[in-house]
One Martini backbone bead per residue (centre of mass of N, CA, C, O) as a GRO file, in nm:
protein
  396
    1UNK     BB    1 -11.913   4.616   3.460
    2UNK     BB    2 -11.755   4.697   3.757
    3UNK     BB    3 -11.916   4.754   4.069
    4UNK     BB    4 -11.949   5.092   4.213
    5UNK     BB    5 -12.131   5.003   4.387
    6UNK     BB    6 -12.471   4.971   4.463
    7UNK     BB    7 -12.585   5.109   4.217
    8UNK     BB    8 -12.453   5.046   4.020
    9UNK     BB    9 -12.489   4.725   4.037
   10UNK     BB   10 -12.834   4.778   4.014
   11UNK     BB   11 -12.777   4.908   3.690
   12UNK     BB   12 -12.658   4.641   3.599
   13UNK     BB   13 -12.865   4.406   3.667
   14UNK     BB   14 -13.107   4.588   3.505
   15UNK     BB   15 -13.002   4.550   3.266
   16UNK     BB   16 -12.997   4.232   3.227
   17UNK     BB   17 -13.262   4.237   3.232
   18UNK     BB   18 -13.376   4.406   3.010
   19UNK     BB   19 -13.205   4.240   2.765
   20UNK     BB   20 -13.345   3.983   2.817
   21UNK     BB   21 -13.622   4.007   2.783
   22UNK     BB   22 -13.590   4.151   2.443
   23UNK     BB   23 -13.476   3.848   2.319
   24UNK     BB   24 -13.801   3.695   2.259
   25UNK     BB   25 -14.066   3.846   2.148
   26UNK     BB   26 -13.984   3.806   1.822
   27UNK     BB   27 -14.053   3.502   1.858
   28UNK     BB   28 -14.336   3.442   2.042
   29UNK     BB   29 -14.549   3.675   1.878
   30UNK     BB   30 -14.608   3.514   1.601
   31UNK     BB   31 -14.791   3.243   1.692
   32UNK     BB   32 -15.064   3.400   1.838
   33UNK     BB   33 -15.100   3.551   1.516
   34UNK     BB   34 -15.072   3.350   1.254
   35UNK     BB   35 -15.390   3.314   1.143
   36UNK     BB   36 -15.394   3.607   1.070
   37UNK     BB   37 -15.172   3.608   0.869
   38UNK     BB   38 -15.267   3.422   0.668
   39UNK     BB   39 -15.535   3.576   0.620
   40UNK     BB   40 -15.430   3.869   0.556
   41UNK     BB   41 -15.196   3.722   0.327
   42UNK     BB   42 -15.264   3.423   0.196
   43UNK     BB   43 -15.093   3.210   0.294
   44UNK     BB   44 -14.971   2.947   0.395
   45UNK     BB   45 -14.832   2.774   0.617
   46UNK     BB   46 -14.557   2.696   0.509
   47UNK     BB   47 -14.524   3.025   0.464
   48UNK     BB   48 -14.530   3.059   0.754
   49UNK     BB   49 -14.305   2.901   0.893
   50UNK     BB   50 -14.089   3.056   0.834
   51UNK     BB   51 -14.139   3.254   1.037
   52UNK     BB   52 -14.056   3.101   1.290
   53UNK     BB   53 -13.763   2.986   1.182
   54UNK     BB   54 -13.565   3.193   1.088
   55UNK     BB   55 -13.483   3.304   1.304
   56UNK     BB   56 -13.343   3.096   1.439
   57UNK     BB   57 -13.137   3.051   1.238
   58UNK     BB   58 -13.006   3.352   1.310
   59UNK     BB   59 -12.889   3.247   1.555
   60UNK     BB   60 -12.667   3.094   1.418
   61UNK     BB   61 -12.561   3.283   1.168
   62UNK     BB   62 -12.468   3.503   1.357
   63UNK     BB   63 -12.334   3.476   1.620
   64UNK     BB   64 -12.036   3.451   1.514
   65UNK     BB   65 -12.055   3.832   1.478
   66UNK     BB   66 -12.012   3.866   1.810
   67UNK     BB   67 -11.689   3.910   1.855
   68UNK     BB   68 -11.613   4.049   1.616
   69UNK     BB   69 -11.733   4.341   1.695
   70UNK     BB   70 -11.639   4.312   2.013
   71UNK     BB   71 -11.356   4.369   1.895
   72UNK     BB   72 -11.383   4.668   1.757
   73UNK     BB   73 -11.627   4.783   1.988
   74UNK     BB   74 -11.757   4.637   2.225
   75UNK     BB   75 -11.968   4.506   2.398
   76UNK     BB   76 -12.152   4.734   2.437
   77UNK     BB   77 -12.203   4.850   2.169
   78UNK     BB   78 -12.294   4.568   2.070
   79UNK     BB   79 -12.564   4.568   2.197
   80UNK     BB   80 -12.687   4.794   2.118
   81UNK     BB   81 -12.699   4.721   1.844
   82UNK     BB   82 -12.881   4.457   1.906
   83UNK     BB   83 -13.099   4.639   1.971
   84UNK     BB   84 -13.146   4.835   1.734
   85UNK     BB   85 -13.215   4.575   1.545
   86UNK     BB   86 -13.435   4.493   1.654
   87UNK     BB   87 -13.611   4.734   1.658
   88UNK     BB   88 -13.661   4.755   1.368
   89UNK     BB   89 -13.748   4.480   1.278
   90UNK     BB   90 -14.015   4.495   1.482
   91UNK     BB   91 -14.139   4.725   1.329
   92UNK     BB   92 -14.137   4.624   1.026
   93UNK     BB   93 -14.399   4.447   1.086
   94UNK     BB   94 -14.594   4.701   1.092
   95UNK     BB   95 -14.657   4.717   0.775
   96UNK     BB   96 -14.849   4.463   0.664
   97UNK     BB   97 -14.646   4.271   0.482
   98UNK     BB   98 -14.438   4.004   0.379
   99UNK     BB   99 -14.167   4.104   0.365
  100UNK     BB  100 -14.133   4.273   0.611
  101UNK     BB  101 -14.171   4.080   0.810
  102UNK     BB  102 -13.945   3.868   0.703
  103UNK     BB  103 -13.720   4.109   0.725
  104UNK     BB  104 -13.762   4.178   1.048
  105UNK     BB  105 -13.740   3.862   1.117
  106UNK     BB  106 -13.419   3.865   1.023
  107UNK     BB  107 -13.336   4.066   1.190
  108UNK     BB  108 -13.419   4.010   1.512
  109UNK     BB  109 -13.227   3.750   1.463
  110UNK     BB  110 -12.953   3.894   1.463
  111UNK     BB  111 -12.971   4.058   1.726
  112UNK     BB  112 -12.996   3.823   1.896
  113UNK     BB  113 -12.765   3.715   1.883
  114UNK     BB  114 -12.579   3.886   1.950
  115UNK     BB  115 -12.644   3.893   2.239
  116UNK     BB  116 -12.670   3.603   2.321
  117UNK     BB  117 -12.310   3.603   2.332
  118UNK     BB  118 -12.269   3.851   2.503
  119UNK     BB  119 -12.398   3.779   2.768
  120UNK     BB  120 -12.180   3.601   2.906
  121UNK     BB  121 -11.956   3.770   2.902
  122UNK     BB  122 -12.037   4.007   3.063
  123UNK     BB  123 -12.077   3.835   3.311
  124UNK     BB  124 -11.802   3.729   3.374
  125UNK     BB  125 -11.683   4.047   3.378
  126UNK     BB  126 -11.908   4.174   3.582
  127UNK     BB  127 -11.989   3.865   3.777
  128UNK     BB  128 -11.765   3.660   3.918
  129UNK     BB  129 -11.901   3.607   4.213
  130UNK     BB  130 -12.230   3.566   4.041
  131UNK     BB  131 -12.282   3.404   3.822
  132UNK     BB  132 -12.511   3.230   3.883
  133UNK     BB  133 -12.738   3.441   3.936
  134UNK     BB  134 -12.720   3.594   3.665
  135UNK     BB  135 -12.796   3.350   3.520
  136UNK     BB  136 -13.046   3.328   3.631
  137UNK     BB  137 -13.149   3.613   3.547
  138UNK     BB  138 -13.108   3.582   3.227
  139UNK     BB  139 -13.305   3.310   3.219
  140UNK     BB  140 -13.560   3.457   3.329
  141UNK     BB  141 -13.559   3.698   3.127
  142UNK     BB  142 -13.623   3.541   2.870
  143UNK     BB  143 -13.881   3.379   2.945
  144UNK     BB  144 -14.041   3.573   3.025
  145UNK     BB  145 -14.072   3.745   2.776
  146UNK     BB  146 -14.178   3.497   2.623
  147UNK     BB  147 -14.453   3.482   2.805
  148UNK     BB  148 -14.556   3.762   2.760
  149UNK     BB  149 -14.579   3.734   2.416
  150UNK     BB  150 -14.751   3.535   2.418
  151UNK     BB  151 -14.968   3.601   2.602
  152UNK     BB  152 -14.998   3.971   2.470
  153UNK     BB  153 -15.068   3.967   2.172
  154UNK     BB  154 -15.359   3.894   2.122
  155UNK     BB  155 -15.462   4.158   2.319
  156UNK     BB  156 -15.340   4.368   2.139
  157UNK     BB  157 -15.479   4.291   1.875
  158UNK     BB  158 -15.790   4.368   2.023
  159UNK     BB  159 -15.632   4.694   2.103
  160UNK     BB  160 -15.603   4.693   1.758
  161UNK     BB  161 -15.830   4.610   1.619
  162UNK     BB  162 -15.695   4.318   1.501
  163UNK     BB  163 -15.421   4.455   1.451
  164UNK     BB  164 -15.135   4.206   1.411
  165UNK     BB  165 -14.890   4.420   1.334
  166UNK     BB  166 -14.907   4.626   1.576
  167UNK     BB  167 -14.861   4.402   1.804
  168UNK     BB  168 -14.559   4.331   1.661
  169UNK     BB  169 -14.454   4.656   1.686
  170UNK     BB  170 -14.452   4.690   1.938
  171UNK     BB  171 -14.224   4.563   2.087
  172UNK     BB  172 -14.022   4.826   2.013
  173UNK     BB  173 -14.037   4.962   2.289
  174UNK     BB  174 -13.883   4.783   2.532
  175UNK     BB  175 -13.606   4.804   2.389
  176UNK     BB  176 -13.572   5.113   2.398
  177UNK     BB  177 -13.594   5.087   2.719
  178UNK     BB  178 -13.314   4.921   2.711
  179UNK     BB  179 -13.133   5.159   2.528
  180UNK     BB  180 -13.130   5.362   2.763
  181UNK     BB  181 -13.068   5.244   3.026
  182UNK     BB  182 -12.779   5.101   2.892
  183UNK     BB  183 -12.660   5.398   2.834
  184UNK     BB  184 -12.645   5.490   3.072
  185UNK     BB  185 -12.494   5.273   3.260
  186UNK     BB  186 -12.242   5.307   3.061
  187UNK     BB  187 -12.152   5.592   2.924
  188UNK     BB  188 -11.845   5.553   3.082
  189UNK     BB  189 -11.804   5.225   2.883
  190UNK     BB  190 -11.827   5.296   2.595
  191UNK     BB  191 -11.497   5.154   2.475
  192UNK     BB  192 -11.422   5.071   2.744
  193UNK     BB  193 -11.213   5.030   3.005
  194UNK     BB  194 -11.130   5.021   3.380
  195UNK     BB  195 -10.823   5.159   3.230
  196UNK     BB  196 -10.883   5.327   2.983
  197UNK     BB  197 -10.902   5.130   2.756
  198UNK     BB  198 -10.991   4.955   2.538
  199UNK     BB  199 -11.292   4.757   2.482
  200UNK     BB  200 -11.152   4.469   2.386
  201UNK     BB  201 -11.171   4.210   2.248
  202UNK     BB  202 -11.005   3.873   2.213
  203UNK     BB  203 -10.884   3.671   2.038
  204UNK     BB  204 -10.974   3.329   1.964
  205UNK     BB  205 -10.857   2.978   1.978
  206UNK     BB  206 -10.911   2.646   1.945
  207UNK     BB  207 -11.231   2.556   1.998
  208UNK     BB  208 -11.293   2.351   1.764
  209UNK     BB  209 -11.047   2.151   1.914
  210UNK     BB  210 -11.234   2.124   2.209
  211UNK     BB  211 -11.416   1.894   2.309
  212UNK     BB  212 -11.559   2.081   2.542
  213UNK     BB  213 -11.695   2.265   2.347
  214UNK     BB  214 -11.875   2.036   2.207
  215UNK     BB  215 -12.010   1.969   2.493
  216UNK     BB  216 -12.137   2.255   2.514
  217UNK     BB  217 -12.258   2.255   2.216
  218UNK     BB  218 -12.463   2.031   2.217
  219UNK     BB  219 -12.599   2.088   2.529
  220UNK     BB  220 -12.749   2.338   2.368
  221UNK     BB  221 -12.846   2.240   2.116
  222UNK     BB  222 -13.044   1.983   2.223
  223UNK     BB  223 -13.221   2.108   2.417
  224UNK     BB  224 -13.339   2.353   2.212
  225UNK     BB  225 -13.447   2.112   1.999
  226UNK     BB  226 -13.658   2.050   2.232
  227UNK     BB  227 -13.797   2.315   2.213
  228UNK     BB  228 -13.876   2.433   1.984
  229UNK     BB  229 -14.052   2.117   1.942
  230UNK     BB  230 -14.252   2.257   2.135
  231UNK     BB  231 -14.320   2.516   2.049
  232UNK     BB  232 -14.452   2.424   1.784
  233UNK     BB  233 -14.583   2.112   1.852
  234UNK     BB  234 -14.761   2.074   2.123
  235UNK     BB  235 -15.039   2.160   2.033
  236UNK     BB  236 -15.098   1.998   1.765
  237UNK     BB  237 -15.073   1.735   1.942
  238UNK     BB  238 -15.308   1.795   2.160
  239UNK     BB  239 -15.526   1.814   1.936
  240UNK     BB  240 -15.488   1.540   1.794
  241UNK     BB  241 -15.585   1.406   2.135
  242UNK     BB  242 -15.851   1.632   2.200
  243UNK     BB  243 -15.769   1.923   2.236
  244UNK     BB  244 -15.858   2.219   2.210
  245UNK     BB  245 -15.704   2.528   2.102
  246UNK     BB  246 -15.699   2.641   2.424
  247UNK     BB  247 -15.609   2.434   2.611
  248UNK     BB  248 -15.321   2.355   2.422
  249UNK     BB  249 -15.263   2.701   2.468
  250UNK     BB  250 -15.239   2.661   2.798
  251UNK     BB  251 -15.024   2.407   2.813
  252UNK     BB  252 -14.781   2.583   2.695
  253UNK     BB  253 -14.789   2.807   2.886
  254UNK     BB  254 -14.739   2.657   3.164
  255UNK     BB  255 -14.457   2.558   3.091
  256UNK     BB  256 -14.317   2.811   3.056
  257UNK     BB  257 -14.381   2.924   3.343
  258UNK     BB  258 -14.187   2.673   3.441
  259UNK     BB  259 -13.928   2.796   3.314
  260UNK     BB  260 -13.919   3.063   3.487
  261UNK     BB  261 -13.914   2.888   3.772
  262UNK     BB  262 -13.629   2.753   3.720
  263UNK     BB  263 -13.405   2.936   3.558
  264UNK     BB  264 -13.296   3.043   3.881
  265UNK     BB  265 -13.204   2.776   4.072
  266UNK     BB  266 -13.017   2.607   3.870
  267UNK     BB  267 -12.766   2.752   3.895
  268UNK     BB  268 -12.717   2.782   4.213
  269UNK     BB  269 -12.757   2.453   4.258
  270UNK     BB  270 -12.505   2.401   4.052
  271UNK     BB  271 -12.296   2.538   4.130
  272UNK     BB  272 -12.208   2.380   4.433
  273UNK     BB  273 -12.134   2.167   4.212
  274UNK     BB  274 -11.849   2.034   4.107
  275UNK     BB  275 -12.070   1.886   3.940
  276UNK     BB  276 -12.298   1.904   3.642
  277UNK     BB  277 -12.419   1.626   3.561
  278UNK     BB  278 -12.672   1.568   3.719
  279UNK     BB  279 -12.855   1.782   3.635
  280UNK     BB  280 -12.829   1.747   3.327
  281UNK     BB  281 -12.941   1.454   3.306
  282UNK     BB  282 -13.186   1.503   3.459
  283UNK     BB  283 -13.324   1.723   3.269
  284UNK     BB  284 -13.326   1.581   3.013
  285UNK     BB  285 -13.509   1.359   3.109
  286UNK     BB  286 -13.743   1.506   3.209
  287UNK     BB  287 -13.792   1.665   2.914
  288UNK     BB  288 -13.861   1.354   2.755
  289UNK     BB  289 -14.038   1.199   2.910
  290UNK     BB  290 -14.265   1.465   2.941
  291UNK     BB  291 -14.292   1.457   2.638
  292UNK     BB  292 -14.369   1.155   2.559
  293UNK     BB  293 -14.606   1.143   2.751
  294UNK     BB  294 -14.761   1.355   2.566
  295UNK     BB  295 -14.804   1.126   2.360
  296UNK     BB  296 -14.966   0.912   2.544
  297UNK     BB  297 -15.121   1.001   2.769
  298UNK     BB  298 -15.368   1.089   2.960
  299UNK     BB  299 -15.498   1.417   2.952
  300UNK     BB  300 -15.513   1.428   3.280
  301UNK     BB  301 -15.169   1.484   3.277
  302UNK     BB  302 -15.074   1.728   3.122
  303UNK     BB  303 -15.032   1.968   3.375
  304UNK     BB  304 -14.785   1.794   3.493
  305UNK     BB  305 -14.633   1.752   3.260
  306UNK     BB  306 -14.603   2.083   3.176
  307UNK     BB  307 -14.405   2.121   3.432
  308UNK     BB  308 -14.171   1.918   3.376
  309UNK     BB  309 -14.124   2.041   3.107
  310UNK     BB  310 -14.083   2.328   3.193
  311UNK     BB  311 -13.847   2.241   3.460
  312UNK     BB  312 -13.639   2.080   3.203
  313UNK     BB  313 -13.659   2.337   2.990
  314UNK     BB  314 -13.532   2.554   3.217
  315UNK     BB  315 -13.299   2.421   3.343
  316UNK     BB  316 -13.119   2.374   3.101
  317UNK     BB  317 -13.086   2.637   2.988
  318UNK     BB  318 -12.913   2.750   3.217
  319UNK     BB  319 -12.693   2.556   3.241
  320UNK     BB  320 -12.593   2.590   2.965
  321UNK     BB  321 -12.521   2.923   3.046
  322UNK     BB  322 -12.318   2.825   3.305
  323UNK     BB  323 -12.111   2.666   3.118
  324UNK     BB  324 -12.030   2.843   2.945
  325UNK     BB  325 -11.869   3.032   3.180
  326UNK     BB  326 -11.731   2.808   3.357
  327UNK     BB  327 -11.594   2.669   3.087
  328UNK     BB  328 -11.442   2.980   3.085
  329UNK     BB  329 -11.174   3.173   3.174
  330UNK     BB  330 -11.275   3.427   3.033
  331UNK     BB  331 -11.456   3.672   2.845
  332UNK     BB  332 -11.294   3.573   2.570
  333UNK     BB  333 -11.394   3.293   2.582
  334UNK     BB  334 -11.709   3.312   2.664
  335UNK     BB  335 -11.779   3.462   2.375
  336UNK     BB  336 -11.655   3.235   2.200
  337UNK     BB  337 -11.813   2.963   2.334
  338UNK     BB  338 -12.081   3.089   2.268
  339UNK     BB  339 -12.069   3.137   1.933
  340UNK     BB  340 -12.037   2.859   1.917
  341UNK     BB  341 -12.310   2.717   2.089
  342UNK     BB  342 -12.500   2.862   1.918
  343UNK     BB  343 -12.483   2.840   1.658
  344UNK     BB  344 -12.505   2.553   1.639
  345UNK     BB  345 -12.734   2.501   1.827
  346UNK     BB  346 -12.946   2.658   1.676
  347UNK     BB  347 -12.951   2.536   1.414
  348UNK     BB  348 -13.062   2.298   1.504
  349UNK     BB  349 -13.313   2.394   1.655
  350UNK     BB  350 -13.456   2.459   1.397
  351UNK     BB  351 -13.464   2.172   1.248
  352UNK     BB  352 -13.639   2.013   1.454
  353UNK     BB  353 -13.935   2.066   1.354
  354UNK     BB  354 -13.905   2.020   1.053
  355UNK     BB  355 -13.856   1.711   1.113
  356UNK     BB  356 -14.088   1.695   1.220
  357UNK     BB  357 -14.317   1.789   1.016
  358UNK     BB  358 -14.149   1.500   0.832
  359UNK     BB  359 -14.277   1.265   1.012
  360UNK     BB  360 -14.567   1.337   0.992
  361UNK     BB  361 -14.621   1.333   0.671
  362UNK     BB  362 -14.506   1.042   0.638
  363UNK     BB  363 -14.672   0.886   0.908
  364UNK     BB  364 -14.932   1.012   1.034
  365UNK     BB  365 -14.782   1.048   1.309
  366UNK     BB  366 -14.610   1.051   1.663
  367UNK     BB  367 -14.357   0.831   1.631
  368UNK     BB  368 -14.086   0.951   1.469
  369UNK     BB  369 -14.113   1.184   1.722
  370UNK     BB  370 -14.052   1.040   1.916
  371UNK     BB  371 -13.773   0.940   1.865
  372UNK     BB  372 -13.628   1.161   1.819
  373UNK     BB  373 -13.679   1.307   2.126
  374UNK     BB  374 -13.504   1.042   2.267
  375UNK     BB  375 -13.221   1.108   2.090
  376UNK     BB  376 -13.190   1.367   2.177
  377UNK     BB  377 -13.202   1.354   2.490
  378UNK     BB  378 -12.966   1.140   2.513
  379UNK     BB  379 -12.766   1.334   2.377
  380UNK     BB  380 -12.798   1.560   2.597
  381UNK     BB  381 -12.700   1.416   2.830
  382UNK     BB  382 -12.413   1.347   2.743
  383UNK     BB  383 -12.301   1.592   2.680
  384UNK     BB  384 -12.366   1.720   3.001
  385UNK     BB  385 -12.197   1.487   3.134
  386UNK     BB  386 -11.946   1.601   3.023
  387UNK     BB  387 -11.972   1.946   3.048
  388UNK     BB  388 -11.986   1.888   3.394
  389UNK     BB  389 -11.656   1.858   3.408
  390UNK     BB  390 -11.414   2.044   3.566
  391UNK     BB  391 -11.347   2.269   3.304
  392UNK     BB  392 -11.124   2.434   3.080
  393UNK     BB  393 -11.094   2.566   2.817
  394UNK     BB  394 -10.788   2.576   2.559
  395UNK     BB  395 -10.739   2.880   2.501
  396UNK     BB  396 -10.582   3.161   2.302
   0.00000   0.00000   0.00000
């Protein structure tokens, strides 16, 4: 909604904080207490990494099915739906056991897709002056939550006796109290636009025969594929170089942590130039490097490295999400290339680990994993380039 005085501008400010929060918690939370998940429901590794897996992959396979819907239903109702969707999800795995578990967490990766598409759109059409500022508080709000749910999963669990289950579906709380606030502040605008005519996306064509399109779409993909390879496999790599489990868990913290520091001035900042390629090449390099470093450097280095990795890849995500926004013409264009990178994206981004997985199963180091970092890293720089030349996509 276009905000109408100080008060409306500040409770759609604060809806966008509250929905980009609750978009991360149901993927960061089951890391913390895979161990106890193994152990309490007696699965292998390989099938416990499906959960961490299946959600990313959902972001990519359900992103398409968020423009259709928000052409339906319009923006605000499709949103509220996926914070429903997701709020079912995060609860079904308080179950206590493999079905539903994997069940809820493969709901809550298709609500989360659904908003993750949704919500360039929304700031496009309804911060057009702020574009920048909003795209930063809601990649900032991304992290947080992203980051809170890992800090204080395990802590939960020990708040609840021990139960790993109940833990996991606390997350469906903060959810409820964003569908709260989100209807409240939308309740006059659920459906409709701003002349009182249906509020609904229009169809967009031609995005995927479009280079622009695809370089936008790239380096969403490859940025994606290298955080993911972090969350999933950085504790892993530094328990093998000697690290202790404590450590190597307190050392992927301060990442995600310099992620959330990054994610709010990187739009701001990159906004200013006509161009944002060198922000993008400078990015993309900065979390490869610092990525490569981590696997051969002295563990003295490790906080420092991971300071920089974790400001290379919280300025990379909030860039590509700006880059969505800026390089669409309208809101309906913006829905359109979001659904399509992110789409693709997360798609990639899911693969990124496993492919890490099967490259130290088969070489039993991690250079096969170091060469794929350096790969995929220079792949998100030229697309980045190319991605951040002043231009807009031509959607009919």
């Amino acid at each position: 909604m276009k905000a109408v005085g100080k008060a409306s501008g500040l409770g759609a400010a604060v809806t966008v904080v509250l929905i980009g929060f609750n978009l991360r918690p149901a993927l960061s939370s089951i890391g913390p207490v895979l161990d106890e998940i193994m152990q309490g429901l007696q699965v292998s590794a390989g099938a416990a990494s499906v959960l961490t897996t299946a959600p990313v992959l959902c972001l990519g396979l359900f992103g398409p099915f968020a423009p259709l819907l928000a052409r339906r239903f319009g923006i605000e109702a499709t949103i509220l739906l996926a914070l429903a969707i997701v709020a079912l999800g995060t609860a079904l795995r308080g179950a206590g056991s493999l079905a539903p578990l994997l069940g809820g967490s493969l709901l809550a990766g298709a609500g989360i897709a659904i908003g993750n598409v949704l919500m360039p759109a929304l700031l496009k059409r309804d911060f057009p002056t702020r574009l920048p500022l909003m795209t930063g508080v809601l990649s900032m709000a991304l992290c947080v939550g992203a980051a809170i749910a890992a800090g204080v999963t395990a802590p939960l669990r020990v708040a609840f006796g021990g139960d790993w289950a109940a833990a996991l579906a606390s997350w469906a709380v903060p959810v409820l109290l964003a569908m709260a606030v989100a209807g409240l502040v939308w309740r006059h605008r659920l459906g409709r636009d701003a002349a009182g005519g249906p509020a609904r996306l229009r169809r967009v064509g031609g995005l995927w025969r479009q280079p622009l399109a695809w370089q936008v779409t790239l380096f969403m993909g490859l940025q994606s594929a290298l955080a993911y390879s972090m969350f999933g496999w950085l504790a892993p790599i530094l328990r093998s170089r000697g690290d202790d489990a404590v450590t190597a868990g307190l050392v992927v913290s301060v990442s995600i942590l310099a992620q959330t520091l990054a994610s709010l001035p990187t739009p701001l900042l990159a906004a200013r130039l006509r161009r944002q390629s060198l922000p993008a090449v400078a990015l993309m390099l900065l979390s490869t490097g610092s990525f490569l470093a981590l696997l051969a450097a002295p563990l003295a280095w490790q906080w420092l490295l991971a300071i920089s990795l974790g400001i290379g890849m919280g300025g990379a995500f909030a860039l590509a999400l700006l880059l969505i926004v800026q390089r669409a013409g309208d809101d309906h264009a913006a829905a359109a290339l979001s659904g399509m990178a992110q789409s693709v994206g997360y798609s990639l981004a899911a693969g990124g680990p496993l492919v890490v997985g099967v490259l130290y199963d088969a070489m039993g180091n991690w250079s096969g994993a170091g060469v794929l970092f350096g790969v995929v890293g220079l792949g998100g720089a030229v697309a980045g380039a190319l991605a951040g030349r002043p231009r807009v996509v031509h959607a009919r």
